[in-house]
Amino acid sequence: MGELRNVTGGCHCGLVRFEATLDLGSAIACNCSICLKKGLLFVFVPEERFALRAGQEDLTDYQFGRKTIHHAFCSTCGVETFAAGTAPDGTAMVGINVRCIDDVDLAAIEFKPFDGRSL
Ligand SMILES: [Zn+2]
């Protein structure tokens, strides 16, 4: 485990803005159909460590398959900043797309493959 830090981030056009407290040491590189097409790289946190600061009304909720995860993307620029779902133990979780974190250094993050395609 690395250390928790506060980060800010948002979509491309700036309508959607968020804050989160997370460990940026590693992130999940999932191979499911949506992560693959969107290039999503997630760090999951309990929902209380995530706060949407702007853009609630600008989000479009996209669900597919078993519809367990809400993929929230900006209706203007199309960027998915986060996804919301529930962990197997029932905890409400938010997956933050690390690509949307302000000034993120992708080279400093260890990406762990996750076989979401097989779920
Ligand atoms: Zn946007």
Short mmCIF file of C-alpha atoms and ligand atoms in Angstrom, two decimals:
data_model
loop_
_atom_site.label_atom_id
_atom_site.label_comp_id
_atom_site.label_asym_id
_atom_site.label_seq_id
_atom_site.Cartn_x
_atom_site.Cartn_y
_atom_site.Cartn_z
CA MET A 1 0.00 0.00 0.00
CA GLY A 2 1.14 3.47 -0.87
CA GLU A 3 -0.14 6.49 0.91
CA LEU A 4 -3.51 8.10 0.55
CA ARG A 5 -3.56 11.49 -1.06
CA ASN A 6 -6.18 14.00 -2.06
CA VAL A 7 -6.58 14.57 -5.75
CA THR A 8 -8.81 16.62 -7.98
CA GLY A 9 -9.83 15.86 -11.50
CA GLY A 10 -12.46 16.21 -14.13
CA CYS A 11 -13.66 15.61 -17.64
CA HIS A 12 -12.14 17.17 -20.75
CA CYS A 13 -14.43 20.18 -21.07
CA GLY A 14 -14.40 20.93 -17.34
CA LEU A 15 -18.11 20.63 -16.55
CA VAL A 16 -17.56 17.55 -14.40
CA ARG A 17 -15.17 18.02 -11.48
CA PHE A 18 -14.39 15.71 -8.59
CA GLU A 19 -12.21 15.25 -5.55
CA ALA A 20 -11.04 11.95 -4.13
CA THR A 21 -8.74 10.46 -1.54
CA LEU A 22 -6.86 7.51 -2.92
CA ASP A 23 -3.63 5.57 -3.26
CA LEU A 24 -2.18 6.25 -6.70
CA GLY A 25 0.51 3.59 -6.41
CA SER A 26 -1.44 1.18 -8.56
CA ALA A 27 -4.54 1.09 -10.74
CA ILE A 28 -6.60 -1.54 -12.48
CA ALA A 29 -6.24 -2.14 -16.19
CA CYS A 30 -9.33 -4.19 -16.95
CA ASN A 31 -9.92 -6.04 -20.21
CA CYS A 32 -13.73 -5.95 -20.19
CA SER A 33 -15.55 -4.59 -23.22
CA ILE A 34 -16.02 -1.05 -21.93
CA CYS A 35 -12.63 -0.59 -20.24
CA LEU A 36 -10.93 -1.77 -23.39
CA LYS A 37 -12.78 0.58 -25.70
CA LYS A 38 -12.58 3.59 -23.41
CA GLY A 39 -9.06 3.04 -22.14
CA LEU A 40 -10.35 3.17 -18.57
CA LEU A 41 -7.81 2.85 -15.79
CA PHE A 42 -9.49 2.69 -12.40
CA VAL A 43 -8.62 3.15 -8.77
CA PHE A 44 -11.57 2.06 -6.62
CA VAL A 45 -12.39 3.81 -3.36
CA PRO A 46 -15.30 3.61 -0.91
CA GLU A 47 -17.83 6.24 -1.99
CA GLU A 48 -17.19 8.43 1.06
CA ARG A 49 -13.68 9.07 -0.30
CA PHE A 50 -15.14 10.49 -3.51
CA ALA A 51 -16.98 13.79 -3.96
CA LEU A 52 -18.50 15.17 -7.12
CA ARG A 53 -17.81 18.91 -7.02
CA ALA A 54 -19.44 19.98 -10.26
CA GLY A 55 -21.41 18.58 -13.14
CA GLN A 56 -24.02 16.31 -11.57
CA GLU A 57 -26.57 17.54 -14.12
CA ASP A 58 -24.08 17.10 -16.98
CA LEU A 59 -23.57 13.37 -16.42
CA THR A 60 -25.11 10.64 -18.51
CA ASP A 61 -25.41 7.26 -16.83
CA TYR A 62 -24.50 4.31 -19.03
CA GLN A 63 -25.14 0.73 -17.99
CA PHE A 64 -24.82 -2.53 -19.87
CA GLY A 65 -24.67 -6.27 -19.31
CA ARG A 66 -25.70 -7.10 -15.75
CA LYS A 67 -26.11 -3.37 -15.09
CA THR A 68 -24.22 -3.47 -11.84
CA ILE A 69 -21.96 -0.53 -12.64
CA HIS A 70 -22.97 3.01 -13.48
CA HIS A 71 -20.59 4.47 -16.04
CA ALA A 72 -20.96 8.23 -15.69
CA PHE A 73 -19.77 10.25 -18.63
CA CYS A 74 -19.94 13.95 -19.45
CA SER A 75 -22.79 14.69 -21.83
CA THR A 76 -20.76 17.42 -23.51
CA CYS A 77 -17.27 16.01 -24.00
CA GLY A 78 -17.98 12.30 -23.53
CA VAL A 79 -15.22 11.65 -21.00
CA GLU A 80 -15.94 9.07 -18.30
CA THR A 81 -14.40 10.39 -15.10
CA PHE A 82 -15.75 7.74 -12.74
CA ALA A 83 -17.96 4.69 -12.40
CA ALA A 84 -20.09 3.76 -9.42
CA GLY A 85 -20.91 0.28 -8.24
CA THR A 86 -21.11 -2.09 -5.32
CA ALA A 87 -18.35 -4.36 -4.06
CA PRO A 88 -19.16 -8.06 -3.46
CA ASP A 89 -19.52 -7.29 0.27
CA GLY A 90 -22.11 -4.59 -0.42
CA THR A 91 -19.85 -1.58 0.02
CA ALA A 92 -20.69 1.30 -2.32
CA MET A 93 -17.58 1.96 -4.37
CA VAL A 94 -16.47 4.51 -6.92
CA GLY A 95 -13.93 3.72 -9.58
CA ILE A 96 -11.97 6.83 -10.48
CA ASN A 97 -10.53 6.96 -13.97
CA VAL A 98 -6.93 7.89 -13.17
CA ARG A 99 -6.58 9.43 -16.64
CA CYS A 100 -8.90 12.20 -15.44
CA ILE A 101 -6.89 13.17 -12.36
CA ASP A 102 -5.28 16.59 -12.65
CA ASP A 103 -1.58 16.41 -13.58
CA VAL A 104 -1.52 12.65 -13.16
CA ASP A 105 1.81 10.94 -13.86
CA LEU A 106 0.81 7.68 -15.53
CA ALA A 107 4.43 6.53 -15.58
CA ALA A 108 4.45 6.49 -11.77
CA ILE A 109 1.47 4.14 -11.52
CA GLU A 110 1.67 0.36 -11.54
CA PHE A 111 -1.12 -1.01 -13.71
CA LYS A 112 -2.49 -4.34 -12.59
CA PRO A 113 -4.28 -6.43 -15.20
CA PHE A 114 -7.81 -7.46 -14.27
CA ASP A 115 -9.70 -10.06 -16.24
CA GLY A 116 -13.09 -8.36 -16.27
CA ARG A 117 -13.90 -9.88 -19.63
CA SER A 118 -14.26 -13.32 -18.04
CA LEU A 119 -16.66 -12.24 -15.29
ZN ZN B 1 -16.99 17.29 -20.21
#
